[in-house]
Amino acid sequence: MTKQGSHHSARALTVVRTAEREGVAMPKPQETAVYTHGHHESVLRSHTWRTAANSAAYLLGSLKPHMKILDIGCGPGTITADLAALVPDGHVTGVDHAPGILDRARATAAERGLANVDFAVADVHALDHPDDTFCVVHAHQVLQHVGDPVQALREMRRVTKPGGFIAVRDSDYAAMTWYPQVPGLDDWLDLYRRVARANGGEPDAGRRLKSWALAAGLTDITATSSTWTFATSQERAWWSALWADRTVDSAYADRATEAGHATAGQLRAVSEAWREWGQREDGWFAVLHGEILCRKQG
């Protein structure tokens, strides 16, 4: 076993022993939560659109040029790269549980000429970093997909320096709303929530972030919310097309059919509902996100 592997195993064992000693439930390994979306092109179409401005605005006022940041669940690295540009005298490490997506993230950083960023594979339940390492630990759209969000937040707190920030933003599917009420989109929402929960995740994570943070031992918590809104013809076309494609072509579609949540015909009907909504001139869709910005006490 490598030194890095030994450290990771020792860290995981410490988590186990601490949980046993304190009489708390053992964290579920991330393998018990399957990433619902996968990395199909229709998913990356959405993920590469994300920026620090449209997805982490609640955090930006707390950043300083010298900060060292850990970006968990970095995906294709667009938010990671934005954060690196905002801390020119600091450093950003982007981590993801899926090794394949990190090449895309490295390419994103290279295209922007960023030298203060690196990427690695990681499990948020047992991070391979010493205590008190980072000024900011950030996670966007991550906790809704993991096996144990409270344990994830404990690990995020552990690797944050005293006085540093834990910043988390997650959408809340049950709070998403749209107009007009095209038949089929209610079916989409019901299906997505069932598939996500069967995969071990929590699709309505946004409303739970503060509760999870308190359970993880965080006390200085600022809880806010913000939205993405898709209403122009271009926004509707983009948002509806990526969900129409994702519904029939992505790993989400495979998991929905293989687990018996929907037939291929039902998925096609949902996909067509998305395309119908996208063509409506009066169409409007809002995605609510919960946010927490937690200051680690010394």
PDB file of N, CA and C in Angstrom, residues 73-162:
ATOM      1  N   GLY A  73     -16.325  17.927  -5.790  1.00  0.00           N
ATOM      2  CA  GLY A  73     -17.253  17.635  -6.868  1.00  0.00           C
ATOM      3  C   GLY A  73     -17.089  18.612  -8.005  1.00  0.00           C
ATOM      4  N   CYS A  74     -15.844  18.830  -8.411  1.00  0.00           N
ATOM      5  CA  CYS A  74     -15.529  19.909  -9.350  1.00  0.00           C
ATOM      6  C   CYS A  74     -16.046  19.660 -10.758  1.00  0.00           C
ATOM      7  N   GLY A  75     -16.323  18.396 -11.113  1.00  0.00           N
ATOM      8  CA  GLY A  75     -16.809  18.117 -12.457  1.00  0.00           C
ATOM      9  C   GLY A  75     -15.865  18.642 -13.518  1.00  0.00           C
ATOM     10  N   PRO A  76     -16.390  19.299 -14.569  1.00  0.00           N
ATOM     11  CA  PRO A  76     -15.529  19.783 -15.647  1.00  0.00           C
ATOM     12  C   PRO A  76     -14.694  21.004 -15.299  1.00  0.00           C
ATOM     13  N   GLY A  77     -14.830  21.530 -14.092  1.00  0.00           N
ATOM     14  CA  GLY A  77     -13.883  22.513 -13.588  1.00  0.00           C
ATOM     15  C   GLY A  77     -14.149  23.965 -13.914  1.00  0.00           C
ATOM     16  N   THR A  78     -15.340  24.309 -14.378  1.00  0.00           N
ATOM     17  CA  THR A  78     -15.582  25.716 -14.715  1.00  0.00           C
ATOM     18  C   THR A  78     -15.649  26.603 -13.468  1.00  0.00           C
ATOM     19  N   ILE A  79     -16.341  26.143 -12.422  1.00  0.00           N
ATOM     20  CA  ILE A  79     -16.372  26.921 -11.183  1.00  0.00           C
ATOM     21  C   ILE A  79     -14.991  26.919 -10.548  1.00  0.00           C
ATOM     22  N   THR A  80     -14.311  25.789 -10.574  1.00  0.00           N
ATOM     23  CA  THR A  80     -12.961  25.680 -10.011  1.00  0.00           C
ATOM     24  C   THR A  80     -12.033  26.704 -10.643  1.00  0.00           C
ATOM     25  N   ALA A  81     -12.068  26.800 -11.953  1.00  0.00           N
ATOM     26  CA  ALA A  81     -11.207  27.748 -12.659  1.00  0.00           C
ATOM     27  C   ALA A  81     -11.550  29.183 -12.287  1.00  0.00           C
ATOM     28  N   ASP A  82     -12.843  29.483 -12.170  1.00  0.00           N
ATOM     29  CA  ASP A  82     -13.236  30.829 -11.752  1.00  0.00           C
ATOM     30  C   ASP A  82     -12.702  31.148 -10.365  1.00  0.00           C
ATOM     31  N   LEU A  83     -12.793  30.190  -9.450  1.00  0.00           N
ATOM     32  CA  LEU A  83     -12.276  30.419  -8.097  1.00  0.00           C
ATOM     33  C   LEU A  83     -10.776  30.649  -8.119  1.00  0.00           C
ATOM     34  N   ALA A  84     -10.051  29.886  -8.941  1.00  0.00           N
ATOM     35  CA  ALA A  84      -8.599  30.059  -9.037  1.00  0.00           C
ATOM     36  C   ALA A  84      -8.249  31.453  -9.539  1.00  0.00           C
ATOM     37  N   ALA A  85      -9.027  31.958 -10.487  1.00  0.00           N
ATOM     38  CA  ALA A  85      -8.772  33.304 -11.003  1.00  0.00           C
ATOM     39  C   ALA A  85      -9.028  34.372  -9.941  1.00  0.00           C
ATOM     40  N   LEU A  86      -9.916  34.070  -8.991  1.00  0.00           N
ATOM     41  CA  LEU A  86     -10.251  35.033  -7.941  1.00  0.00           C
ATOM     42  C   LEU A  86      -9.283  35.004  -6.759  1.00  0.00           C
ATOM     43  N   VAL A  87      -8.403  33.989  -6.704  1.00  0.00           N
ATOM     44  CA  VAL A  87      -7.392  33.923  -5.638  1.00  0.00           C
ATOM     45  C   VAL A  87      -6.005  33.808  -6.291  1.00  0.00           C
ATOM     46  N   PRO A  88      -5.564  34.842  -6.995  1.00  0.00           N
ATOM     47  CA  PRO A  88      -4.321  34.753  -7.773  1.00  0.00           C
ATOM     48  C   PRO A  88      -3.087  34.474  -6.939  1.00  0.00           C
ATOM     49  N   ASP A  89      -3.107  34.845  -5.662  1.00  0.00           N
ATOM     50  CA  ASP A  89      -1.967  34.581  -4.775  1.00  0.00           C
ATOM     51  C   ASP A  89      -2.174  33.316  -3.936  1.00  0.00           C
ATOM     52  N   GLY A  90      -3.274  32.624  -4.179  1.00  0.00           N
ATOM     53  CA  GLY A  90      -3.588  31.408  -3.441  1.00  0.00           C
ATOM     54  C   GLY A  90      -3.543  30.188  -4.346  1.00  0.00           C
ATOM     55  N   HIS A  91      -4.338  29.182  -3.993  1.00  0.00           N
ATOM     56  CA  HIS A  91      -4.327  27.937  -4.760  1.00  0.00           C
ATOM     57  C   HIS A  91      -5.683  27.249  -4.608  1.00  0.00           C
ATOM     58  N   VAL A  92      -6.122  26.573  -5.670  1.00  0.00           N
ATOM     59  CA  VAL A  92      -7.375  25.833  -5.638  1.00  0.00           C
ATOM     60  C   VAL A  92      -7.097  24.385  -6.026  1.00  0.00           C
ATOM     61  N   THR A  93      -7.621  23.459  -5.240  1.00  0.00           N
ATOM     62  CA  THR A  93      -7.594  22.038  -5.563  1.00  0.00           C
ATOM     63  C   THR A  93      -9.008  21.596  -5.868  1.00  0.00           C
ATOM     64  N   GLY A  94      -9.217  21.086  -7.078  1.00  0.00           N
ATOM     65  CA  GLY A  94     -10.518  20.552  -7.447  1.00  0.00           C
ATOM     66  C   GLY A  94     -10.498  19.047  -7.324  1.00  0.00           C
ATOM     67  N   VAL A  95     -11.503  18.469  -6.679  1.00  0.00           N
ATOM     68  CA  VAL A  95     -11.558  17.011  -6.519  1.00  0.00           C
ATOM     69  C   VAL A  95     -12.911  16.497  -6.977  1.00  0.00           C
ATOM     70  N   ASP A  96     -12.912  15.248  -7.463  1.00  0.00           N
ATOM     71  CA  ASP A  96     -14.151  14.613  -7.888  1.00  0.00           C
ATOM     72  C   ASP A  96     -14.020  13.112  -7.664  1.00  0.00           C
ATOM     73  N   HIS A  97     -15.145  12.458  -7.449  1.00  0.00           N
ATOM     74  CA  HIS A  97     -15.133  11.014  -7.224  1.00  0.00           C
ATOM     75  C   HIS A  97     -14.973  10.243  -8.531  1.00  0.00           C
ATOM     76  N   ALA A  98     -15.234  10.911  -9.675  1.00  0.00           N
ATOM     77  CA  ALA A  98     -15.160  10.261 -10.991  1.00  0.00           C
ATOM     78  C   ALA A  98     -13.861  10.654 -11.675  1.00  0.00           C
ATOM     79  N   PRO A  99     -12.889   9.748 -11.781  1.00  0.00           N
ATOM     80  CA  PRO A  99     -11.584  10.111 -12.363  1.00  0.00           C
ATOM     81  C   PRO A  99     -11.681  10.638 -13.785  1.00  0.00           C
ATOM     82  N   GLY A 100     -12.600  10.107 -14.585  1.00  0.00           N
ATOM     83  CA  GLY A 100     -12.655  10.479 -15.993  1.00  0.00           C
ATOM     84  C   GLY A 100     -12.937  11.938 -16.248  1.00  0.00           C
ATOM     85  N   ILE A 101     -13.714  12.589 -15.383  1.00  0.00           N
ATOM     86  CA  ILE A 101     -14.078  13.985 -15.623  1.00  0.00           C
ATOM     87  C   ILE A 101     -12.921  14.939 -15.351  1.00  0.00           C
ATOM     88  N   LEU A 102     -11.887  14.478 -14.630  1.00  0.00           N
ATOM     89  CA  LEU A 102     -10.806  15.371 -14.238  1.00  0.00           C
ATOM     90  C   LEU A 102      -9.953  15.804 -15.421  1.00  0.00           C
ATOM     91  N   ASP A 103      -9.865  14.996 -16.465  1.00  0.00           N
ATOM     92  CA  ASP A 103      -9.137  15.435 -17.656  1.00  0.00           C
ATOM     93  C   ASP A 103      -9.813  16.653 -18.268  1.00  0.00           C
ATOM     94  N   ARG A 104     -11.134  16.638 -18.258  1.00  0.00           N
ATOM     95  CA  ARG A 104     -11.882  17.806 -18.756  1.00  0.00           C
ATOM     96  C   ARG A 104     -11.609  19.024 -17.874  1.00  0.00           C
ATOM     97  N   ALA A 105     -11.554  18.833 -16.569  1.00  0.00           N
ATOM     98  CA  ALA A 105     -11.282  19.940 -15.650  1.00  0.00           C
ATOM     99  C   ALA A 105      -9.873  20.491 -15.861  1.00  0.00           C
ATOM    100  N   ARG A 106      -8.902  19.613 -16.044  1.00  0.00           N
ATOM    101  CA  ARG A 106      -7.526  20.069 -16.295  1.00  0.00           C
ATOM    102  C   ARG A 106      -7.442  20.874 -17.591  1.00  0.00           C
ATOM    103  N   ALA A 107      -8.184  20.424 -18.604  1.00  0.00           N
ATOM    104  CA  ALA A 107      -8.193  21.140 -19.873  1.00  0.00           C
ATOM    105  C   ALA A 107      -8.815  22.528 -19.706  1.00  0.00           C
ATOM    106  N   THR A 108      -9.859  22.625 -18.899  1.00  0.00           N
ATOM    107  CA  THR A 108     -10.490  23.921 -18.632  1.00  0.00           C
ATOM    108  C   THR A 108      -9.496  24.891 -18.012  1.00  0.00           C
ATOM    109  N   ALA A 109      -8.756  24.416 -17.005  1.00  0.00           N
ATOM    110  CA  ALA A 109      -7.759  25.273 -16.346  1.00  0.00           C
ATOM    111  C   ALA A 109      -6.643  25.646 -17.304  1.00  0.00           C
ATOM    112  N   ALA A 110      -6.201  24.702 -18.116  1.00  0.00           N
ATOM    113  CA  ALA A 110      -5.115  24.970 -19.063  1.00  0.00           C
ATOM    114  C   ALA A 110      -5.546  25.994 -20.105  1.00  0.00           C
ATOM    115  N   GLU A 111      -6.778  25.898 -20.583  1.00  0.00           N
ATOM    116  CA  GLU A 111      -7.279  26.851 -21.579  1.00  0.00           C
ATOM    117  C   GLU A 111      -7.293  28.270 -21.029  1.00  0.00           C
ATOM    118  N   ARG A 112      -7.459  28.410 -19.736  1.00  0.00           N
ATOM    119  CA  ARG A 112      -7.494  29.738 -19.119  1.00  0.00           C
ATOM    120  C   ARG A 112      -6.123  30.183 -18.621  1.00  0.00           C
ATOM    121  N   GLY A 113      -5.112  29.347 -18.812  1.00  0.00           N
ATOM    122  CA  GLY A 113      -3.765  29.710 -18.411  1.00  0.00           C
ATOM    123  C   GLY A 113      -3.568  29.820 -16.911  1.00  0.00           C
ATOM    124  N   LEU A 114      -4.281  28.997 -16.152  1.00  0.00           N
ATOM    125  CA  LEU A 114      -4.212  29.054 -14.690  1.00  0.00           C
ATOM    126  C   LEU A 114      -3.144  28.109 -14.171  1.00  0.00           C
ATOM    127  N   ALA A 115      -2.223  28.636 -13.386  1.00  0.00           N
ATOM    128  CA  ALA A 115      -1.142  27.821 -12.829  1.00  0.00           C
ATOM    129  C   ALA A 115      -1.359  27.497 -11.356  1.00  0.00           C
ATOM    130  N   ASN A 116      -2.374  28.085 -10.732  1.00  0.00           N
ATOM    131  CA  ASN A 116      -2.583  27.914  -9.288  1.00  0.00           C
ATOM    132  C   ASN A 116      -3.748  26.973  -8.995  1.00  0.00           C
ATOM    133  N   VAL A 117      -3.865  25.889  -9.796  1.00  0.00           N
ATOM    134  CA  VAL A 117      -4.953  24.946  -9.612  1.00  0.00           C
ATOM    135  C   VAL A 117      -4.463  23.540  -9.929  1.00  0.00           C
ATOM    136  N   ASP A 118      -4.931  22.555  -9.157  1.00  0.00           N
ATOM    137  CA  ASP A 118      -4.640  21.160  -9.461  1.00  0.00           C
ATOM    138  C   ASP A 118      -5.884  20.340  -9.178  1.00  0.00           C
ATOM    139  N   PHE A 119      -5.875  19.068  -9.623  1.00  0.00           N
ATOM    140  CA  PHE A 119      -7.058  18.226  -9.532  1.00  0.00           C
ATOM    141  C   PHE A 119      -6.676  16.839  -9.055  1.00  0.00           C
ATOM    142  N   ALA A 120      -7.604  16.189  -8.336  1.00  0.00           N
ATOM    143  CA  ALA A 120      -7.349  14.846  -7.809  1.00  0.00           C
ATOM    144  C   ALA A 120      -8.674  14.133  -7.582  1.00  0.00           C
ATOM    145  N   VAL A 121      -8.606  12.813  -7.497  1.00  0.00           N
ATOM    146  CA  VAL A 121      -9.763  11.988  -7.147  1.00  0.00           C
ATOM    147  C   VAL A 121      -9.934  12.014  -5.623  1.00  0.00           C
ATOM    148  N   ALA A 122     -11.167  12.076  -5.152  1.00  0.00           N
ATOM    149  CA  ALA A 122     -11.405  12.116  -3.706  1.00  0.00           C
ATOM    150  C   ALA A 122     -12.799  11.620  -3.379  1.00  0.00           C
ATOM    151  N   ASP A 123     -12.973  11.153  -2.154  1.00  0.00           N
ATOM    152  CA  ASP A 123     -14.266  10.781  -1.585  1.00  0.00           C
ATOM    153  C   ASP A 123     -14.553  11.776  -0.466  1.00  0.00           C
ATOM    154  N   VAL A 124     -15.620  12.537  -0.595  1.00  0.00           N
ATOM    155  CA  VAL A 124     -15.920  13.589   0.375  1.00  0.00           C
ATOM    156  C   VAL A 124     -16.161  13.027   1.770  1.00  0.00           C
ATOM    157  N   HIS A 125     -16.490  11.739   1.893  1.00  0.00           N
ATOM    158  CA  HIS A 125     -16.700  11.153   3.216  1.00  0.00           C
ATOM    159  C   HIS A 125     -15.396  10.925   3.980  1.00  0.00           C
ATOM    160  N   ALA A 126     -14.276  10.875   3.281  1.00  0.00           N
ATOM    161  CA  ALA A 126     -12.972  10.636   3.910  1.00  0.00           C
ATOM    162  C   ALA A 126     -11.917  11.334   3.059  1.00  0.00           C
ATOM    163  N   LEU A 127     -11.790  12.631   3.232  1.00  0.00           N
ATOM    164  CA  LEU A 127     -10.873  13.424   2.416  1.00  0.00           C
ATOM    165  C   LEU A 127      -9.424  13.135   2.782  1.00  0.00           C
ATOM    166  N   ASP A 128      -8.588  13.070   1.772  1.00  0.00           N
ATOM    167  CA  ASP A 128      -7.183  12.716   1.979  1.00  0.00           C
ATOM    168  C   ASP A 128      -6.341  13.978   2.173  1.00  0.00           C
ATOM    169  N   HIS A 129      -6.731  14.780   3.177  1.00  0.00           N
ATOM    170  CA  HIS A 129      -6.006  16.012   3.495  1.00  0.00           C
ATOM    171  C   HIS A 129      -5.908  16.127   5.011  1.00  0.00           C
ATOM    172  N   PRO A 130      -4.833  16.728   5.521  1.00  0.00           N
ATOM    173  CA  PRO A 130      -4.707  16.921   6.966  1.00  0.00           C
ATOM    174  C   PRO A 130      -5.755  17.891   7.498  1.00  0.00           C
ATOM    175  N   ASP A 131      -5.947  17.865   8.796  1.00  0.00           N
ATOM    176  CA  ASP A 131      -6.822  18.838   9.451  1.00  0.00           C
ATOM    177  C   ASP A 131      -6.339  20.255   9.148  1.00  0.00           C
ATOM    178  N   ASP A 132      -7.289  21.198   9.108  1.00  0.00           N
ATOM    179  CA  ASP A 132      -6.975  22.632   9.061  1.00  0.00           C
ATOM    180  C   ASP A 132      -6.093  22.994   7.865  1.00  0.00           C
ATOM    181  N   THR A 133      -6.438  22.515   6.681  1.00  0.00           N
ATOM    182  CA  THR A 133      -5.614  22.738   5.492  1.00  0.00           C
ATOM    183  C   THR A 133      -6.079  23.920   4.650  1.00  0.00           C
ATOM    184  N   PHE A 134      -7.391  24.101   4.497  1.00  0.00           N
ATOM    185  CA  PHE A 134      -7.922  25.045   3.508  1.00  0.00           C
ATOM    186  C   PHE A 134      -8.617  26.241   4.159  1.00  0.00           C
ATOM    187  N   CYS A 135      -8.526  27.366   3.477  1.00  0.00           N
ATOM    188  CA  CYS A 135      -9.253  28.566   3.917  1.00  0.00           C
ATOM    189  C   CYS A 135     -10.735  28.460   3.577  1.00  0.00           C
ATOM    190  N   VAL A 136     -11.025  27.804   2.464  1.00  0.00           N
ATOM    191  CA  VAL A 136     -12.410  27.621   2.009  1.00  0.00           C
ATOM    192  C   VAL A 136     -12.558  26.199   1.476  1.00  0.00           C
ATOM    193  N   VAL A 137     -13.640  25.534   1.871  1.00  0.00           N
ATOM    194  CA  VAL A 137     -14.012  24.246   1.282  1.00  0.00           C
ATOM    195  C   VAL A 137     -15.394  24.441   0.670  1.00  0.00           C
ATOM    196  N   HIS A 138     -15.477  24.219  -0.640  1.00  0.00           N
ATOM    197  CA  HIS A 138     -16.683  24.540  -1.406  1.00  0.00           C
ATOM    198  C   HIS A 138     -17.243  23.297  -2.073  1.00  0.00           C
ATOM    199  N   ALA A 139     -18.572  23.187  -2.112  1.00  0.00           N
ATOM    200  CA  ALA A 139     -19.225  22.077  -2.812  1.00  0.00           C
ATOM    201  C   ALA A 139     -20.509  22.579  -3.450  1.00  0.00           C
ATOM    202  N   HIS A 140     -20.603  22.441  -4.750  1.00  0.00           N
ATOM    203  CA  HIS A 140     -21.804  22.859  -5.477  1.00  0.00           C
ATOM    204  C   HIS A 140     -22.500  21.645  -6.070  1.00  0.00           C
ATOM    205  N   GLN A 141     -23.769  21.454  -5.712  1.00  0.00           N
ATOM    206  CA  GLN A 141     -24.584  20.348  -6.220  1.00  0.00           C
ATOM    207  C   GLN A 141     -23.923  18.995  -5.932  1.00  0.00           C
ATOM    208  N   VAL A 142     -23.418  18.837  -4.715  1.00  0.00           N
ATOM    209  CA  VAL A 142     -22.726  17.611  -4.330  1.00  0.00           C
ATOM    210  C   VAL A 142     -23.509  16.835  -3.272  1.00  0.00           C
ATOM    211  N   LEU A 143     -23.929  17.495  -2.200  1.00  0.00           N
ATOM    212  CA  LEU A 143     -24.496  16.763  -1.069  1.00  0.00           C
ATOM    213  C   LEU A 143     -25.788  16.039  -1.415  1.00  0.00           C
ATOM    214  N   GLN A 144     -26.483  16.485  -2.454  1.00  0.00           N
ATOM    215  CA  GLN A 144     -27.700  15.781  -2.860  1.00  0.00           C
ATOM    216  C   GLN A 144     -27.405  14.397  -3.429  1.00  0.00           C
ATOM    217  N   HIS A 145     -26.139  14.146  -3.775  1.00  0.00           N
ATOM    218  CA  HIS A 145     -25.772  12.893  -4.425  1.00  0.00           C
ATOM    219  C   HIS A 145     -24.981  11.937  -3.545  1.00  0.00           C
ATOM    220  N   VAL A 146     -24.606  12.318  -2.322  1.00  0.00           N
ATOM    221  CA  VAL A 146     -23.712  11.474  -1.537  1.00  0.00           C
ATOM    222  C   VAL A 146     -24.481  10.604  -0.552  1.00  0.00           C
ATOM    223  N   GLY A 147     -23.811   9.541  -0.071  1.00  0.00           N
ATOM    224  CA  GLY A 147     -24.443   8.598   0.832  1.00  0.00           C
ATOM    225  C   GLY A 147     -24.733   9.160   2.212  1.00  0.00           C
ATOM    226  N   ASP A 148     -23.849  10.035   2.713  1.00  0.00           N
ATOM    227  CA  ASP A 148     -24.010  10.574   4.059  1.00  0.00           C
ATOM    228  C   ASP A 148     -23.595  12.042   4.061  1.00  0.00           C
ATOM    229  N   PRO A 149     -24.522  12.962   3.790  1.00  0.00           N
ATOM    230  CA  PRO A 149     -24.171  14.383   3.719  1.00  0.00           C
ATOM    231  C   PRO A 149     -23.652  14.958   5.029  1.00  0.00           C
ATOM    232  N   VAL A 150     -24.105  14.421   6.168  1.00  0.00           N
ATOM    233  CA  VAL A 150     -23.618  14.927   7.453  1.00  0.00           C
ATOM    234  C   VAL A 150     -22.144  14.570   7.628  1.00  0.00           C
ATOM    235  N   GLN A 151     -21.779  13.327   7.331  1.00  0.00           N
ATOM    236  CA  GLN A 151     -20.370  12.947   7.392  1.00  0.00           C
ATOM    237  C   GLN A 151     -19.535  13.754   6.407  1.00  0.00           C
ATOM    238  N   ALA A 152     -20.090  14.021   5.232  1.00  0.00           N
ATOM    239  CA  ALA A 152     -19.380  14.851   4.259  1.00  0.00           C
ATOM    240  C   ALA A 152     -19.086  16.231   4.839  1.00  0.00           C
ATOM    241  N   LEU A 153     -20.057  16.809   5.508  1.00  0.00           N
ATOM    242  CA  LEU A 153     -19.850  18.130   6.117  1.00  0.00           C
ATOM    243  C   LEU A 153     -18.859  18.069   7.275  1.00  0.00           C
ATOM    244  N   ARG A 154     -18.857  16.962   8.020  1.00  0.00           N
ATOM    245  CA  ARG A 154     -17.849  16.815   9.081  1.00  0.00           C
ATOM    246  C   ARG A 154     -16.441  16.819   8.480  1.00  0.00           C
ATOM    247  N   GLU A 155     -16.279  16.117   7.379  1.00  0.00           N
ATOM    248  CA  GLU A 155     -14.977  16.085   6.721  1.00  0.00           C
ATOM    249  C   GLU A 155     -14.613  17.450   6.156  1.00  0.00           C
ATOM    250  N   MET A 156     -15.580  18.146   5.587  1.00  0.00           N
ATOM    251  CA  MET A 156     -15.322  19.491   5.080  1.00  0.00           C
ATOM    252  C   MET A 156     -14.886  20.419   6.215  1.00  0.00           C
ATOM    253  N   ARG A 157     -15.559  20.303   7.358  1.00  0.00           N
ATOM    254  CA  ARG A 157     -15.171  21.104   8.524  1.00  0.00           C
ATOM    255  C   ARG A 157     -13.766  20.732   8.992  1.00  0.00           C
ATOM    256  N   ARG A 158     -13.466  19.440   9.012  1.00  0.00           N
ATOM    257  CA  ARG A 158     -12.163  18.986   9.513  1.00  0.00           C
ATOM    258  C   ARG A 158     -11.001  19.598   8.730  1.00  0.00           C
ATOM    259  N   VAL A 159     -11.115  19.646   7.411  1.00  0.00           N
ATOM    260  CA  VAL A 159      -9.992  20.117   6.596  1.00  0.00           C
ATOM    261  C   VAL A 159      -9.990  21.633   6.409  1.00  0.00           C
ATOM    262  N   THR A 160     -10.956  22.325   7.006  1.00  0.00           N
ATOM    263  CA  THR A 160     -11.007  23.786   6.948  1.00  0.00           C
ATOM    264  C   THR A 160     -10.235  24.382   8.125  1.00  0.00           C
ATOM    265  N   LYS A 161      -9.473  25.420   7.854  1.00  0.00           N
ATOM    266  CA  LYS A 161      -8.734  26.107   8.917  1.00  0.00           C
ATOM    267  C   LYS A 161      -9.690  26.826   9.860  1.00  0.00           C
ATOM    268  N   PRO A 162      -9.335  26.965  11.128  1.00  0.00           N
ATOM    269  CA  PRO A 162     -10.141  27.798  12.026  1.00  0.00           C
ATOM    270  C   PRO A 162     -10.290  29.200  11.446  1.00  0.00           C
TER     271      PRO A 162
END
